[in-house]
mmCIF file with all atom_site columns, N, CA, C and O in Angstrom:
data_model
loop_
_atom_site.group_PDB
_atom_site.id
_atom_site.type_symbol
_atom_site.label_atom_id
_atom_site.label_alt_id
_atom_site.label_comp_id
_atom_site.label_asym_id
_atom_site.label_entity_id
_atom_site.label_seq_id
_atom_site.pdbx_PDB_ins_code
_atom_site.Cartn_x
_atom_site.Cartn_y
_atom_site.Cartn_z
_atom_site.occupancy
_atom_site.B_iso_or_equiv
_atom_site.pdbx_formal_charge
_atom_site.auth_seq_id
_atom_site.auth_comp_id
_atom_site.auth_asym_id
_atom_site.auth_atom_id
_atom_site.pdbx_PDB_model_num
ATOM 1   N N  . MET W 1 1  ? -18.661 -46.833 38.590 1.00 48.00 ? 1  MET W N  1
ATOM 2   C CA . MET W 1 1  ? -19.328 -45.545 38.619 1.00 48.00 ? 1  MET W CA 1
ATOM 3   C C  . MET W 1 1  ? -18.820 -44.704 37.459 1.00 48.00 ? 1  MET W C  1
ATOM 4   O O  . MET W 1 1  ? -17.626 -44.458 37.353 1.00 48.00 ? 1  MET W O  1
ATOM 5   N N  . PRO W 1 2  ? -19.677 -44.256 36.579 1.00 52.00 ? 2  PRO W N  1
ATOM 6   C CA . PRO W 1 2  ? -19.224 -43.413 35.478 1.00 52.00 ? 2  PRO W CA 1
ATOM 7   C C  . PRO W 1 2  ? -18.742 -42.066 35.993 1.00 52.00 ? 2  PRO W C  1
ATOM 8   O O  . PRO W 1 2  ? -19.360 -41.466 36.855 1.00 52.00 ? 2  PRO W O  1
ATOM 9   N N  . GLN W 1 3  ? -17.632 -41.627 35.458 1.00 54.00 ? 3  GLN W N  1
ATOM 10  C CA . GLN W 1 3  ? -17.045 -40.359 35.868 1.00 54.00 ? 3  GLN W CA 1
ATOM 11  C C  . GLN W 1 3  ? -17.420 -39.282 34.862 1.00 54.00 ? 3  GLN W C  1
ATOM 12  O O  . GLN W 1 3  ? -17.560 -39.562 33.675 1.00 54.00 ? 3  GLN W O  1
ATOM 13  N N  . PRO W 1 4  ? -17.567 -38.043 35.351 1.00 55.00 ? 4  PRO W N  1
ATOM 14  C CA . PRO W 1 4  ? -17.843 -36.955 34.407 1.00 55.00 ? 4  PRO W CA 1
ATOM 15  C C  . PRO W 1 4  ? -16.668 -36.765 33.454 1.00 55.00 ? 4  PRO W C  1
ATOM 16  O O  . PRO W 1 4  ? -15.538 -37.106 33.780 1.00 55.00 ? 4  PRO W O  1
ATOM 17  N N  . ALA W 1 5  ? -16.956 -36.234 32.268 1.00 68.00 ? 5  ALA W N  1
ATOM 18  C CA . ALA W 1 5  ? -15.907 -36.023 31.270 1.00 68.00 ? 5  ALA W CA 1
ATOM 19  C C  . ALA W 1 5  ? -14.841 -35.066 31.797 1.00 68.00 ? 5  ALA W C  1
ATOM 20  O O  . ALA W 1 5  ? -13.658 -35.277 31.595 1.00 68.00 ? 5  ALA W O  1
ATOM 21  N N  . THR W 1 6  ? -15.253 -34.017 32.482 1.00 85.00 ? 6  THR W N  1
ATOM 22  C CA . THR W 1 6  ? -14.327 -33.067 33.072 1.00 85.00 ? 6  THR W CA 1
ATOM 23  C C  . THR W 1 6  ? -14.558 -33.080 34.576 1.00 85.00 ? 6  THR W C  1
ATOM 24  O O  . THR W 1 6  ? -15.660 -32.801 35.043 1.00 85.00 ? 6  THR W O  1
ATOM 25  N N  . LEU W 1 7  ? -13.526 -33.439 35.308 1.00 84.00 ? 7  LEU W N  1
ATOM 26  C CA . LEU W 1 7  ? -13.651 -33.490 36.763 1.00 84.00 ? 7  LEU W CA 1
ATOM 27  C C  . LEU W 1 7  ? -13.614 -32.083 37.346 1.00 84.00 ? 7  LEU W C  1
ATOM 28  O O  . LEU W 1 7  ? -12.948 -31.197 36.803 1.00 84.00 ? 7  LEU W O  1
ATOM 29  N N  . PRO W 1 8  ? -14.293 -31.864 38.462 1.00 84.00 ? 8  PRO W N  1
ATOM 30  C CA . PRO W 1 8  ? -14.240 -30.552 39.100 1.00 84.00 ? 8  PRO W CA 1
ATOM 31  C C  . PRO W 1 8  ? -12.843 -30.308 39.663 1.00 84.00 ? 8  PRO W C  1
ATOM 32  O O  . PRO W 1 8  ? -12.165 -31.237 40.091 1.00 84.00 ? 8  PRO W O  1
ATOM 33  N N  . ALA W 1 9  ? -12.429 -29.075 39.647 1.00 83.00 ? 9  ALA W N  1
ATOM 34  C CA . ALA W 1 9  ? -11.088 -28.732 40.136 1.00 83.00 ? 9  ALA W CA 1
ATOM 35  C C  . ALA W 1 9  ? -11.153 -28.046 41.495 1.00 83.00 ? 9  ALA W C  1
ATOM 36  O O  . ALA W 1 9  ? -10.334 -27.191 41.792 1.00 83.00 ? 9  ALA W O  1
ATOM 37  N N  . THR W 1 10 ? -12.136 -28.428 42.299 1.00 92.00 ? 10 THR W N  1
ATOM 38  C CA . THR W 1 10 ? -12.209 -27.908 43.662 1.00 92.00 ? 10 THR W CA 1
ATOM 39  C C  . THR W 1 10 ? -12.215 -29.089 44.628 1.00 92.00 ? 10 THR W C  1
ATOM 40  O O  . THR W 1 10 ? -12.851 -30.117 44.345 1.00 92.00 ? 10 THR W O  1
ATOM 41  N N  . PRO W 1 11 ? -11.510 -28.971 45.743 1.00 94.00 ? 11 PRO W N  1
ATOM 42  C CA . PRO W 1 11 ? -11.435 -30.082 46.693 1.00 94.00 ? 11 PRO W CA 1
ATOM 43  C C  . PRO W 1 11 ? -12.797 -30.541 47.215 1.00 94.00 ? 11 PRO W C  1
ATOM 44  O O  . PRO W 1 11 ? -13.032 -31.739 47.358 1.00 94.00 ? 11 PRO W O  1
ATOM 45  N N  . ALA W 1 12 ? -13.712 -29.618 47.464 1.00 95.00 ? 12 ALA W N  1
ATOM 46  C CA . ALA W 1 12 ? -15.012 -29.993 48.012 1.00 95.00 ? 12 ALA W CA 1
ATOM 47  C C  . ALA W 1 12 ? -15.811 -30.845 47.023 1.00 95.00 ? 12 ALA W C  1
ATOM 48  O O  . ALA W 1 12 ? -16.436 -31.836 47.409 1.00 95.00 ? 12 ALA W O  1
ATOM 49  N N  . LEU W 1 13 ? -15.773 -30.492 45.748 1.00 93.00 ? 13 LEU W N  1
ATOM 50  C CA . LEU W 1 13 ? -16.496 -31.278 44.747 1.00 93.00 ? 13 LEU W CA 1
ATOM 51  C C  . LEU W 1 13 ? -15.814 -32.619 44.491 1.00 93.00 ? 13 LEU W C  1
ATOM 52  O O  . LEU W 1 13 ? -16.484 -33.633 44.265 1.00 93.00 ? 13 LEU W O  1
ATOM 53  N N  . LEU W 1 14 ? -14.494 -32.645 44.552 1.00 94.00 ? 14 LEU W N  1
ATOM 54  C CA . LEU W 1 14 ? -13.784 -33.917 44.424 1.00 94.00 ? 14 LEU W CA 1
ATOM 55  C C  . LEU W 1 14 ? -14.086 -34.819 45.615 1.00 94.00 ? 14 LEU W C  1
ATOM 56  O O  . LEU W 1 14 ? -14.187 -36.042 45.468 1.00 94.00 ? 14 LEU W O  1
ATOM 57  N N  . ALA W 1 15 ? -14.243 -34.235 46.796 1.00 95.00 ? 15 ALA W N  1
ATOM 58  C CA . ALA W 1 15 ? -14.594 -35.021 47.978 1.00 95.00 ? 15 ALA W CA 1
ATOM 59  C C  . ALA W 1 15 ? -15.942 -35.695 47.779 1.00 95.00 ? 15 ALA W C  1
ATOM 60  O O  . ALA W 1 15 ? -16.133 -36.849 48.193 1.00 95.00 ? 15 ALA W O  1
ATOM 61  N N  . ASP W 1 16 ? -16.879 -35.013 47.150 1.00 94.00 ? 16 ASP W N  1
ATOM 62  C CA . ASP W 1 16 ? -18.169 -35.631 46.842 1.00 94.00 ? 16 ASP W CA 1
ATOM 63  C C  . ASP W 1 16 ? -17.979 -36.878 45.986 1.00 94.00 ? 16 ASP W C  1
ATOM 64  O O  . ASP W 1 16 ? -18.617 -37.906 46.221 1.00 94.00 ? 16 ASP W O  1
ATOM 65  N N  . LEU W 1 17 ? -17.098 -36.793 44.999 1.00 93.00 ? 17 LEU W N  1
ATOM 66  C CA . LEU W 1 17 ? -16.835 -37.950 44.139 1.00 93.00 ? 17 LEU W CA 1
ATOM 67  C C  . LEU W 1 17 ? -16.154 -39.072 44.916 1.00 93.00 ? 17 LEU W C  1
ATOM 68  O O  . LEU W 1 17 ? -16.438 -40.246 44.704 1.00 93.00 ? 17 LEU W O  1
ATOM 69  N N  . LEU W 1 18 ? -15.242 -38.704 45.818 1.00 94.00 ? 18 LEU W N  1
ATOM 70  C CA . LEU W 1 18 ? -14.548 -39.713 46.621 1.00 94.00 ? 18 LEU W CA 1
ATOM 71  C C  . LEU W 1 18 ? -15.501 -40.459 47.544 1.00 94.00 ? 18 LEU W C  1
ATOM 72  O O  . LEU W 1 18 ? -15.292 -41.638 47.835 1.00 94.00 ? 18 LEU W O  1
ATOM 73  N N  . LEU W 1 19 ? -16.529 -39.777 48.021 1.00 94.00 ? 19 LEU W N  1
ATOM 74  C CA . LEU W 1 19 ? -17.469 -40.391 48.954 1.00 94.00 ? 19 LEU W CA 1
ATOM 75  C C  . LEU W 1 19 ? -18.566 -41.190 48.258 1.00 94.00 ? 19 LEU W C  1
ATOM 76  O O  . LEU W 1 19 ? -19.373 -41.822 48.931 1.00 94.00 ? 19 LEU W O  1
ATOM 77  N N  . ALA W 1 20 ? -18.576 -41.180 46.945 1.00 93.00 ? 20 ALA W N  1
ATOM 78  C CA . ALA W 1 20 ? -19.560 -41.975 46.202 1.00 93.00 ? 20 ALA W CA 1
ATOM 79  C C  . ALA W 1 20 ? -19.291 -43.457 46.452 1.00 93.00 ? 20 ALA W C  1
ATOM 80  O O  . ALA W 1 20 ? -18.135 -43.867 46.657 1.00 93.00 ? 20 ALA W O  1
ATOM 81  N N  . PRO W 1 21 ? -20.340 -44.272 46.470 1.00 92.00 ? 21 PRO W N  1
ATOM 82  C CA . PRO W 1 21 ? -20.183 -45.693 46.811 1.00 92.00 ? 21 PRO W CA 1
ATOM 83  C C  . PRO W 1 21 ? -19.147 -46.454 45.982 1.00 92.00 ? 21 PRO W C  1
ATOM 84  O O  . PRO W 1 21 ? -18.417 -47.275 46.518 1.00 92.00 ? 21 PRO W O  1
ATOM 85  N N  . ALA W 1 22 ? -19.049 -46.224 44.710 1.00 91.00 ? 22 ALA W N  1
ATOM 86  C CA . ALA W 1 22 ? -18.123 -46.979 43.861 1.00 91.00 ? 22 ALA W CA 1
ATOM 87  C C  . ALA W 1 22 ? -16.908 -46.148 43.456 1.00 91.00 ? 22 ALA W C  1
ATOM 88  O O  . ALA W 1 22 ? -16.309 -46.382 42.414 1.00 91.00 ? 22 ALA W O  1
ATOM 89  N N  . ALA W 1 23 ? -16.515 -45.211 44.284 1.00 91.00 ? 23 ALA W N  1
ATOM 90  C CA . ALA W 1 23 ? -15.405 -44.316 43.939 1.00 91.00 ? 23 ALA W CA 1
ATOM 91  C C  . ALA W 1 23 ? -14.079 -45.069 43.897 1.00 91.00 ? 23 ALA W C  1
ATOM 92  O O  . ALA W 1 23 ? -13.834 -45.968 44.694 1.00 91.00 ? 23 ALA W O  1
ATOM 93  N N  . ASP W 1 24 ? -13.246 -44.693 42.963 1.00 93.00 ? 24 ASP W N  1
ATOM 94  C CA . ASP W 1 24 ? -11.897 -45.239 42.834 1.00 93.00 ? 24 ASP W CA 1
ATOM 95  C C  . ASP W 1 24 ? -10.932 -44.051 42.841 1.00 93.00 ? 24 ASP W C  1
ATOM 96  O O  . ASP W 1 24 ? -10.792 -43.345 41.833 1.00 93.00 ? 24 ASP W O  1
ATOM 97  N N  . ALA W 1 25 ? -10.284 -43.824 43.970 1.00 93.00 ? 25 ALA W N  1
ATOM 98  C CA . ALA W 1 25 ? -9.420  -42.654 44.131 1.00 93.00 ? 25 ALA W CA 1
ATOM 99  C C  . ALA W 1 25 ? -8.269  -42.651 43.133 1.00 93.00 ? 25 ALA W C  1
ATOM 100 O O  . ALA W 1 25 ? -7.887  -41.593 42.618 1.00 93.00 ? 25 ALA W O  1
ATOM 101 N N  . ASN W 1 26 ? -7.715  -43.824 42.833 1.00 95.00 ? 26 ASN W N  1
ATOM 102 C CA . ASN W 1 26 ? -6.602  -43.873 41.881 1.00 95.00 ? 26 ASN W CA 1
ATOM 103 C C  . ASN W 1 26 ? -7.049  -43.460 40.485 1.00 95.00 ? 26 ASN W C  1
ATOM 104 O O  . ASN W 1 26 ? -6.341  -42.740 39.787 1.00 95.00 ? 26 ASN W O  1
ATOM 105 N N  . ARG W 1 27 ? -8.224  -43.919 40.093 1.00 94.00 ? 27 ARG W N  1
ATOM 106 C CA . ARG W 1 27 ? -8.748  -43.550 38.772 1.00 94.00 ? 27 ARG W CA 1
ATOM 107 C C  . ARG W 1 27 ? -9.067  -42.053 38.719 1.00 94.00 ? 27 ARG W C  1
ATOM 108 O O  . ARG W 1 27 ? -8.774  -41.379 37.730 1.00 94.00 ? 27 ARG W O  1
ATOM 109 N N  . LEU W 1 28 ? -9.647  -41.534 39.794 1.00 93.00 ? 28 LEU W N  1
ATOM 110 C CA . LEU W 1 28 ? -9.930  -40.099 39.839 1.00 93.00 ? 28 LEU W CA 1
ATOM 111 C C  . LEU W 1 28 ? -8.642  -39.294 39.735 1.00 93.00 ? 28 LEU W C  1
ATOM 112 O O  . LEU W 1 28 ? -8.578  -38.301 39.013 1.00 93.00 ? 28 LEU W O  1
ATOM 113 N N  . LEU W 1 29 ? -7.608  -39.725 40.446 1.00 94.00 ? 29 LEU W N  1
ATOM 114 C CA . LEU W 1 29 ? -6.322  -39.018 40.398 1.00 94.00 ? 29 LEU W CA 1
ATOM 115 C C  . LEU W 1 29 ? -5.749  -39.051 38.985 1.00 94.00 ? 29 LEU W C  1
ATOM 116 O O  . LEU W 1 29 ? -5.274  -38.032 38.483 1.00 94.00 ? 29 LEU W O  1
ATOM 117 N N  . GLN W 1 30 ? -5.807  -40.198 38.348 1.00 94.00 ? 30 GLN W N  1
ATOM 118 C CA . GLN W 1 30 ? -5.270  -40.305 36.991 1.00 94.00 ? 30 GLN W CA 1
ATOM 119 C C  . GLN W 1 30 ? -6.048  -39.419 36.020 1.00 94.00 ? 30 GLN W C  1
ATOM 120 O O  . GLN W 1 30 ? -5.459  -38.725 35.196 1.00 94.00 ? 30 GLN W O  1
ATOM 121 N N  . GLN W 1 31 ? -7.370  -39.427 36.124 1.00 93.00 ? 31 GLN W N  1
ATOM 122 C CA . GLN W 1 31 ? -8.174  -38.585 35.247 1.00 93.00 ? 31 GLN W CA 1
ATOM 123 C C  . GLN W 1 31 ? -7.897  -37.105 35.500 1.00 93.00 ? 31 GLN W C  1
ATOM 124 O O  . GLN W 1 31 ? -7.816  -36.313 34.557 1.00 93.00 ? 31 GLN W O  1
ATOM 125 N N  . LEU W 1 32 ? -7.760  -36.745 36.767 1.00 93.00 ? 32 LEU W N  1
ATOM 126 C CA . LEU W 1 32 ? -7.494  -35.351 37.095 1.00 93.00 ? 32 LEU W CA 1
ATOM 127 C C  . LEU W 1 32 ? -6.108  -34.944 36.604 1.00 93.00 ? 32 LEU W C  1
ATOM 128 O O  . LEU W 1 32 ? -5.924  -33.843 36.084 1.00 93.00 ? 32 LEU W O  1
ATOM 129 N N  . ALA W 1 33 ? -5.123  -35.831 36.738 1.00 94.00 ? 33 ALA W N  1
ATOM 130 C CA . ALA W 1 33 ? -3.767  -35.535 36.259 1.00 94.00 ? 33 ALA W CA 1
ATOM 131 C C  . ALA W 1 33 ? -3.750  -35.367 34.740 1.00 94.00 ? 33 ALA W C  1
ATOM 132 O O  . ALA W 1 33 ? -2.968  -34.567 34.216 1.00 94.00 ? 33 ALA W O  1
ATOM 133 N N  . ASP W 1 34 ? -4.602  -36.110 34.045 1.00 93.00 ? 34 ASP W N  1
ATOM 134 C CA . ASP W 1 34 ? -4.695  -35.944 32.587 1.00 93.00 ? 34 ASP W CA 1
ATOM 135 C C  . ASP W 1 34 ? -5.332  -34.608 32.226 1.00 93.00 ? 34 ASP W C  1
ATOM 136 O O  . ASP W 1 34 ? -5.040  -34.035 31.182 1.00 93.00 ? 34 ASP W O  1
ATOM 137 N N  . GLN W 1 35 ? -6.194  -34.130 33.099 1.00 93.00 ? 35 GLN W N  1
ATOM 138 C CA . GLN W 1 35 ? -6.922  -32.878 32.857 1.00 93.00 ? 35 GLN W CA 1
ATOM 139 C C  . GLN W 1 35 ? -6.071  -31.656 33.211 1.00 93.00 ? 35 GLN W C  1
ATOM 140 O O  . GLN W 1 35 ? -6.106  -30.645 32.515 1.00 93.00 ? 35 GLN W O  1
ATOM 141 N N  . ILE W 1 36 ? -5.359  -31.745 34.317 1.00 92.00 ? 36 ILE W N  1
ATOM 142 C CA . ILE W 1 36 ? -4.465  -30.662 34.763 1.00 92.00 ? 36 ILE W CA 1
ATOM 143 C C  . ILE W 1 36 ? -3.095  -31.290 34.996 1.00 92.00 ? 36 ILE W C  1
ATOM 144 O O  . ILE W 1 36 ? -2.886  -32.436 34.649 1.00 92.00 ? 36 ILE W O  1
ATOM 145 N N  . THR W 1 37 ? -2.170  -30.585 35.578 1.00 92.00 ? 37 THR W N  1
ATOM 146 C CA . THR W 1 37 ? -0.849  -31.159 35.798 1.00 92.00 ? 37 THR W CA 1
ATOM 147 C C  . THR W 1 37 ? -0.888  -32.181 36.941 1.00 92.00 ? 37 THR W C  1
ATOM 148 O O  . THR W 1 37 ? -1.711  -32.067 37.855 1.00 92.00 ? 37 THR W O  1
ATOM 149 N N  . PRO W 1 38 ? -0.020  -33.183 36.896 1.00 95.00 ? 38 PRO W N  1
ATOM 150 C CA . PRO W 1 38 ? 0.000   -34.190 37.962 1.00 95.00 ? 38 PRO W CA 1
ATOM 151 C C  . PRO W 1 38 ? 0.230   -33.596 39.358 1.00 95.00 ? 38 PRO W C  1
ATOM 152 O O  . PRO W 1 38 ? -0.380  -34.040 40.331 1.00 95.00 ? 38 PRO W O  1
ATOM 153 N N  . ARG W 1 39 ? 1.077   -32.607 39.468 1.00 96.00 ? 39 ARG W N  1
ATOM 154 C CA . ARG W 1 39 ? 1.342   -32.002 40.774 1.00 96.00 ? 39 ARG W CA 1
ATOM 155 C C  . ARG W 1 39 ? 0.089   -31.337 41.340 1.00 96.00 ? 39 ARG W C  1
ATOM 156 O O  . ARG W 1 39 ? -0.258  -31.514 42.497 1.00 96.00 ? 39 ARG W O  1
ATOM 157 N N  . ARG W 1 40 ? -0.590  -30.564 40.508 1.00 94.00 ? 40 ARG W N  1
ATOM 158 C CA . ARG W 1 40 ? -1.838  -29.924 40.961 1.00 94.00 ? 40 ARG W CA 1
ATOM 159 C C  . ARG W 1 40 ? -2.889  -30.974 41.292 1.00 94.00 ? 40 ARG W C  1
ATOM 160 O O  . ARG W 1 40 ? -3.654  -30.819 42.242 1.00 94.00 ? 40 ARG W O  1
ATOM 161 N N  . ALA W 1 41 ? -2.936  -32.039 40.502 1.00 95.00 ? 41 ALA W N  1
ATOM 162 C CA . ALA W 1 41 ? -3.901  -33.109 40.758 1.00 95.00 ? 41 ALA W CA 1
ATOM 163 C C  . ALA W 1 41 ? -3.653  -33.745 42.120 1.00 95.00 ? 41 ALA W C  1
ATOM 164 O O  . ALA W 1 41 ? -4.593  -33.985 42.885 1.00 95.00 ? 41 ALA W O  1
ATOM 165 N N  . ARG W 1 42 ? -2.399  -34.019 42.453 1.00 96.00 ? 42 ARG W N  1
ATOM 166 C CA . ARG W 1 42 ? -2.076  -34.616 43.762 1.00 96.00 ? 42 ARG W CA 1
ATOM 167 C C  . ARG W 1 42 ? -2.455  -33.677 44.892 1.00 96.00 ? 42 ARG W C  1
ATOM 168 O O  . ARG W 1 42 ? -2.991  -34.114 45.912 1.00 96.00 ? 42 ARG W O  1
ATOM 169 N N  . ARG W 1 43 ? -2.187  -32.404 44.732 1.00 96.00 ? 43 ARG W N  1
ATOM 170 C CA . ARG W 1 43 ? -2.541  -31.431 45.775 1.00 96.00 ? 43 ARG W CA 1
ATOM 171 C C  . ARG W 1 43 ? -4.054  -31.340 45.970 1.00 96.00 ? 43 ARG W C  1
ATOM 172 O O  . ARG W 1 43 ? -4.538  -31.313 47.101 1.00 96.00 ? 43 ARG W O  1
ATOM 173 N N  . LEU W 1 44 ? -4.791  -31.288 44.874 1.00 96.00 ? 44 LEU W N  1
ATOM 174 C CA . LEU W 1 44 ? -6.252  -31.235 44.972 1.00 96.00 ? 44 LEU W CA 1
ATOM 175 C C  . LEU W 1 44 ? -6.813  -32.507 45.598 1.00 96.00 ? 44 LEU W C  1
ATOM 176 O O  . LEU W 1 44 ? -7.725  -32.454 46.431 1.00 96.00 ? 44 LEU W O  1
ATOM 177 N N  . MET W 1 45 ? -6.276  -33.657 45.213 1.00 96.00 ? 45 MET W N  1
ATOM 178 C CA . MET W 1 45 ? -6.769  -34.916 45.774 1.00 96.00 ? 45 MET W CA 1
ATOM 179 C C  . MET W 1 45 ? -6.430  -35.024 47.259 1.00 96.00 ? 45 MET W C  1
ATOM 180 O O  . MET W 1 45 ? -7.229  -35.551 48.037 1.00 96.00 ? 45 MET W O  1
ATOM 181 N N  . ALA W 1 46 ? -5.277  -34.522 47.663 1.00 97.00 ? 46 ALA W N  1
ATOM 182 C CA . ALA W 1 46 ? -4.931  -34.537 49.091 1.00 97.00 ? 46 ALA W CA 1
ATOM 183 C C  . ALA W 1 46 ? -5.922  -33.686 49.878 1.00 97.00 ? 46 ALA W C  1
ATOM 184 O O  . ALA W 1 46 ? -6.412  -34.096 50.934 1.00 97.00 ? 46 ALA W O  1
ATOM 185 N N  . ALA W 1 47 ? -6.232  -32.521 49.356 1.00 97.00 ? 47 ALA W N  1
ATOM 186 C CA . ALA W 1 47 ? -7.215  -31.658 50.024 1.00 97.00 ? 47 ALA W CA 1
ATOM 187 C C  . ALA W 1 47 ? -8.598  -32.312 50.022 1.00 97.00 ? 47 ALA W C  1
ATOM 188 O O  . ALA W 1 47 ? -9.322  -32.261 51.025 1.00 97.00 ? 47 ALA W O  1
ATOM 189 N N  . ALA W 1 48 ? -8.957  -32.956 48.918 1.00 96.00 ? 48 ALA W N  1
ATOM 190 C CA . ALA W 1 48 ? -10.256 -33.631 48.827 1.00 96.00 ? 48 ALA W CA 1
ATOM 191 C C  . ALA W 1 48 ? -10.347 -34.785 49.822 1.00 96.00 ? 48 ALA W C  1
ATOM 192 O O  . ALA W 1 48 ? -11.385 -34.993 50.446 1.00 96.00 ? 48 ALA W O  1
ATOM 193 N N  . HIS W 1 49 ? -9.253  -35.528 49.987 1.00 96.00 ? 49 HIS W N  1
ATOM 194 C CA . HIS W 1 49 ? -9.247  -36.615 50.972 1.00 96.00 ? 49 HIS W CA 1
ATOM 195 C C  . HIS W 1 49 ? -9.433  -36.060 52.385 1.00 96.00 ? 49 HIS W C  1
ATOM 196 O O  . HIS W 1 49 ? -10.127 -36.674 53.210 1.00 96.00 ? 49 HIS W O  1
ATOM 197 N N  . GLY W 1 50 ? -8.823  -34.927 52.673 1.00 97.00 ? 50 GLY W N  1
ATOM 198 C CA . GLY W 1 50 ? -9.002  -34.299 53.986 1.00 97.00 ? 50 GLY W CA 1
ATOM 199 C C  . GLY W 1 50 ? -10.450 -33.903 54.231 1.00 97.00 ? 50 GLY W C  1
ATOM 200 O O  . GLY W 1 50 ? -10.998 -34.135 55.313 1.00 97.00 ? 50 GLY W O  1
ATOM 201 N N  . ILE W 1 51 ? -11.071 -33.324 53.231 1.00 97.00 ? 51 ILE W N  1
ATOM 202 C CA . ILE W 1 51 ? -12.478 -32.920 53.354 1.00 97.00 ? 51 ILE W CA 1
ATOM 203 C C  . ILE W 1 51 ? -13.366 -34.152 53.510 1.00 97.00 ? 51 ILE W C  1
ATOM 204 O O  . ILE W 1 51 ? -14.278 -34.175 54.347 1.00 97.00 ? 51 ILE W O  1
ATOM 205 N N  . ALA W 1 52 ? -13.087 -35.192 52.725 1.00 96.00 ? 52 ALA W N  1
ATOM 206 C CA . ALA W 1 52 ? -13.880 -36.420 52.818 1.00 96.00 ? 52 ALA W CA 1
ATOM 207 C C  . ALA W 1 52 ? -13.740 -37.030 54.218 1.00 96.00 ? 52 ALA W C  1
ATOM 208 O O  . ALA W 1 52 ? -14.735 -37.492 54.796 1.00 96.00 ? 52 ALA W O  1
ATOM 209 N N  . ALA W 1 53 ? -12.543 -37.026 54.766 1.00 96.00 ? 53 ALA W N  1
ATOM 210 C CA . ALA W 1 53 ? -12.332 -37.566 56.118 1.00 96.00 ? 53 ALA W CA 1
ATOM 211 C C  . ALA W 1 53 ? -13.112 -36.751 57.154 1.00 96.00 ? 53 ALA W C  1
ATOM 212 O O  . ALA W 1 53 ? -13.728 -37.324 58.057 1.00 96.00 ? 53 ALA W O  1
ATOM 213 N N  . GLN W 1 54 ? -13.088 -35.446 57.022 1.00 96.00 ? 54 GLN W N  1
ATOM 214 C CA . GLN W 1 54 ? -13.841 -34.594 57.952 1.00 96.00 ? 54 GLN W CA 1
ATOM 215 C C  . GLN W 1 54 ? -15.329 -34.906 57.872 1.00 96.00 ? 54 GLN W C  1
ATOM 216 O O  . GLN W 1 54 ? -16.013 -34.967 58.900 1.00 96.00 ? 54 GLN W O  1
ATOM 217 N N  . ARG W 1 55 ? -15.837 -35.089 56.671 1.00 95.00 ? 55 ARG W N  1
ATOM 218 C CA . ARG W 1 55 ? -17.250 -35.399 56.500 1.00 95.00 ? 55 ARG W CA 1
ATOM 219 C C  . ARG W 1 55 ? -17.608 -36.743 57.125 1.00 95.00 ? 55 ARG W C  1
ATOM 220 O O  . ARG W 1 55 ? -18.659 -36.905 57.750 1.00 95.00 ? 55 ARG W O  1
ATOM 221 N N  . LEU W 1 56 ? -16.708 -37.731 56.932 1.00 94.00 ? 56 LEU W N  1
ATOM 222 C CA . LEU W 1 56 ? -16.963 -39.045 57.522 1.00 94.00 ? 56 LEU W CA 1
ATOM 223 C C  . LEU W 1 56 ? -16.970 -38.973 59.051 1.00 94.00 ? 56 LEU W C  1
ATOM 224 O O  . LEU W 1 56 ? -17.804 -39.594 59.699 1.00 94.00 ? 56 LEU W O  1
ATOM 225 N N  . TRP W 1 57 ? -16.026 -38.245 59.627 1.00 94.00 ? 57 TRP W N  1
ATOM 226 C CA . TRP W 1 57 ? -15.986 -38.092 61.075 1.00 94.00 ? 57 TRP W CA 1
ATOM 227 C C  . TRP W 1 57 ? -17.211 -37.358 61.591 1.00 94.00 ? 57 TRP W C  1
ATOM 228 O O  . TRP W 1 57 ? -17.760 -37.686 62.650 1.00 94.00 ? 57 TRP W O  1
ATOM 229 N N  . ALA W 1 58 ? -17.657 -36.352 60.849 1.00 93.00 ? 58 ALA W N  1
ATOM 230 C CA . ALA W 1 58 ? -18.842 -35.598 61.251 1.00 93.00 ? 58 ALA W CA 1
ATOM 231 C C  . ALA W 1 58 ? -20.084 -36.493 61.234 1.00 93.00 ? 58 ALA W C  1
ATOM 232 O O  . ALA W 1 58 ? -20.957 -36.376 62.111 1.00 93.00 ? 58 ALA W O  1
ATOM 233 N N  . ASN W 1 59 ? -20.160 -37.378 60.245 1.00 86.00 ? 59 ASN W N  1
ATOM 234 C CA . ASN W 1 59 ? -21.307 -38.288 60.177 1.00 86.00 ? 59 ASN W CA 1
ATOM 235 C C  . ASN W 1 59 ? -21.249 -39.369 61.251 1.00 86.00 ? 59 ASN W C  1
ATOM 236 O O  . ASN W 1 59 ? -22.275 -39.894 61.648 1.00 86.00 ? 59 ASN W O  1
ATOM 237 N N  . ALA W 1 60 ? -20.040 -39.716 61.688 1.00 86.00 ? 60 ALA W N  1
ATOM 238 C CA . ALA W 1 60 ? -19.886 -40.760 62.696 1.00 86.00 ? 60 ALA W CA 1
ATOM 239 C C  . ALA W 1 60 ? -20.219 -40.245 64.086 1.00 86.00 ? 60 ALA W C  1
ATOM 240 O O  . ALA W 1 60 ? -20.567 -41.017 64.978 1.00 86.00 ? 60 ALA W O  1
ATOM 241 N N  . ALA W 1 61 ? -20.127 -38.942 64.275 1.00 73.00 ? 61 ALA W N  1
ATOM 242 C CA . ALA W 1 61 ? -20.355 -38.365 65.614 1.00 73.00 ? 61 ALA W CA 1
ATOM 243 C C  . ALA W 1 61 ? -21.814 -38.221 65.944 1.00 73.00 ? 61 ALA W C  1
ATOM 244 O O  . ALA W 1 61 ? -22.712 -38.373 65.268 1.00 73.00 ? 61 ALA W O  1
#
């Protein structure tokens, strides 16, 4: 899946990318860490994973 040149820096938009069929969370984290600081990237990805999990549970119900 081609990634945008600049990744969004909001958890909700990152969750959209995580839920894409060919998403690679490690690659997204690395790209985000290159764009912003690694610590901020990890925090944003953790929040994005939480949002993605909530969305998956909501769809399963």
